């Protein structure tokens, strides 16, 4: 299991393609904790190369 420095602010993850599921990756634990351990994470395209991340406990 990866370990991160306590004060880490940047996380690099690999992205794999699965023919049935599409692209997949693992979200680092510090990111999920910073988002409040949500049940859902929404990615919103905000422009070229810009994505907003929204976390929620409900799928809305």
PDB file of C-alpha atoms in Angstrom:
ATOM      1  CA  UNK A   1       0.000   0.000   0.000  1.00  0.00           C
ATOM      2  CA  UNK A   2       1.432   3.438  -0.907  1.00  0.00           C
ATOM      3  CA  UNK A   3       2.433   5.829   1.843  1.00  0.00           C
ATOM      4  CA  UNK A   4       2.417   9.592   1.479  1.00  0.00           C
ATOM      5  CA  UNK A   5       4.213  12.266   3.406  1.00  0.00           C
ATOM      6  CA  UNK A   6       1.948  13.807   6.025  1.00  0.00           C
ATOM      7  CA  UNK A   7       2.176  17.250   4.376  1.00  0.00           C
ATOM      8  CA  UNK A   8       1.859  15.989   0.765  1.00  0.00           C
ATOM      9  CA  UNK A   9      -0.228  18.250  -1.506  1.00  0.00           C
ATOM     10  CA  UNK A  10       0.264  16.478  -4.828  1.00  0.00           C
ATOM     11  CA  UNK A  11      -0.569  12.874  -5.750  1.00  0.00           C
ATOM     12  CA  UNK A  12       0.189  11.079  -9.002  1.00  0.00           C
ATOM     13  CA  UNK A  13      -1.821   7.977  -9.885  1.00  0.00           C
ATOM     14  CA  UNK A  14      -1.722   5.674 -12.879  1.00  0.00           C
ATOM     15  CA  UNK A  15      -4.679   5.370 -15.232  1.00  0.00           C
ATOM     16  CA  UNK A  16      -5.577   2.060 -16.844  1.00  0.00           C
ATOM     17  CA  UNK A  17      -8.065   1.280 -19.589  1.00  0.00           C
ATOM     18  CA  UNK A  18     -10.500  -1.587 -19.103  1.00  0.00           C
ATOM     19  CA  UNK A  19     -12.479  -2.416 -22.237  1.00  0.00           C
ATOM     20  CA  UNK A  20     -15.665  -3.117 -20.244  1.00  0.00           C
ATOM     21  CA  UNK A  21     -15.469  -0.343 -17.642  1.00  0.00           C
ATOM     22  CA  UNK A  22     -13.502   2.421 -19.373  1.00  0.00           C
ATOM     23  CA  UNK A  23     -10.680   4.286 -17.668  1.00  0.00           C
ATOM     24  CA  UNK A  24     -10.015   3.514 -14.039  1.00  0.00           C
ATOM     25  CA  UNK A  25      -7.679   4.618 -11.310  1.00  0.00           C
ATOM     26  CA  UNK A  26      -7.440   4.594  -7.535  1.00  0.00           C
ATOM     27  CA  UNK A  27      -8.030   7.765  -5.544  1.00  0.00           C
ATOM     28  CA  UNK A  28      -5.363   8.267  -2.874  1.00  0.00           C
ATOM     29  CA  UNK A  29      -6.630   8.024   0.701  1.00  0.00           C
ATOM     30  CA  UNK A  30      -5.520  11.580   1.640  1.00  0.00           C
ATOM     31  CA  UNK A  31      -7.651  12.959  -1.210  1.00  0.00           C
ATOM     32  CA  UNK A  32     -10.737  11.026  -0.100  1.00  0.00           C
ATOM     33  CA  UNK A  33     -10.200  12.147   3.485  1.00  0.00           C
ATOM     34  CA  UNK A  34      -9.875  15.788   2.327  1.00  0.00           C
ATOM     35  CA  UNK A  35     -13.190  15.392   0.460  1.00  0.00           C
ATOM     36  CA  UNK A  36     -14.879  14.061   3.619  1.00  0.00           C
ATOM     37  CA  UNK A  37     -14.963  10.367   2.614  1.00  0.00           C
ATOM     38  CA  UNK A  38     -17.846  10.820   0.129  1.00  0.00           C
ATOM     39  CA  UNK A  39     -19.857   7.996  -1.426  1.00  0.00           C
ATOM     40  CA  UNK A  40     -19.724   9.753  -4.808  1.00  0.00           C
ATOM     41  CA  UNK A  41     -17.235  11.969  -6.631  1.00  0.00           C
ATOM     42  CA  UNK A  42     -18.395  14.024  -9.620  1.00  0.00           C
ATOM     43  CA  UNK A  43     -16.009  15.336 -12.280  1.00  0.00           C
ATOM     44  CA  UNK A  44     -17.262  18.483 -14.051  1.00  0.00           C
ATOM     45  CA  UNK A  45     -15.521  19.710 -17.220  1.00  0.00           C
ATOM     46  CA  UNK A  46     -14.876  23.442 -16.856  1.00  0.00           C
ATOM     47  CA  UNK A  47     -12.848  24.059 -20.000  1.00  0.00           C
ATOM     48  CA  UNK A  48      -9.877  22.664 -21.828  1.00  0.00           C
ATOM     49  CA  UNK A  49      -7.740  20.750 -19.326  1.00  0.00           C
ATOM     50  CA  UNK A  50      -9.789  22.024 -16.362  1.00  0.00           C
ATOM     51  CA  UNK A  51     -11.909  19.728 -14.214  1.00  0.00           C
ATOM     52  CA  UNK A  52     -13.825  20.573 -11.047  1.00  0.00           C
ATOM     53  CA  UNK A  53     -14.263  17.810  -8.476  1.00  0.00           C
ATOM     54  CA  UNK A  54     -17.408  17.699  -6.352  1.00  0.00           C
ATOM     55  CA  UNK A  55     -17.845  15.248  -3.492  1.00  0.00           C
ATOM     56  CA  UNK A  56     -21.177  14.206  -2.027  1.00  0.00           C
ATOM     57  CA  UNK A  57     -22.670  11.469   0.108  1.00  0.00           C
ATOM     58  CA  UNK A  58     -25.673  11.329  -2.241  1.00  0.00           C
ATOM     59  CA  UNK A  59     -25.659  10.669  -5.986  1.00  0.00           C
ATOM     60  CA  UNK A  60     -26.890  14.060  -7.242  1.00  0.00           C
TER      61      UNK A  60
END
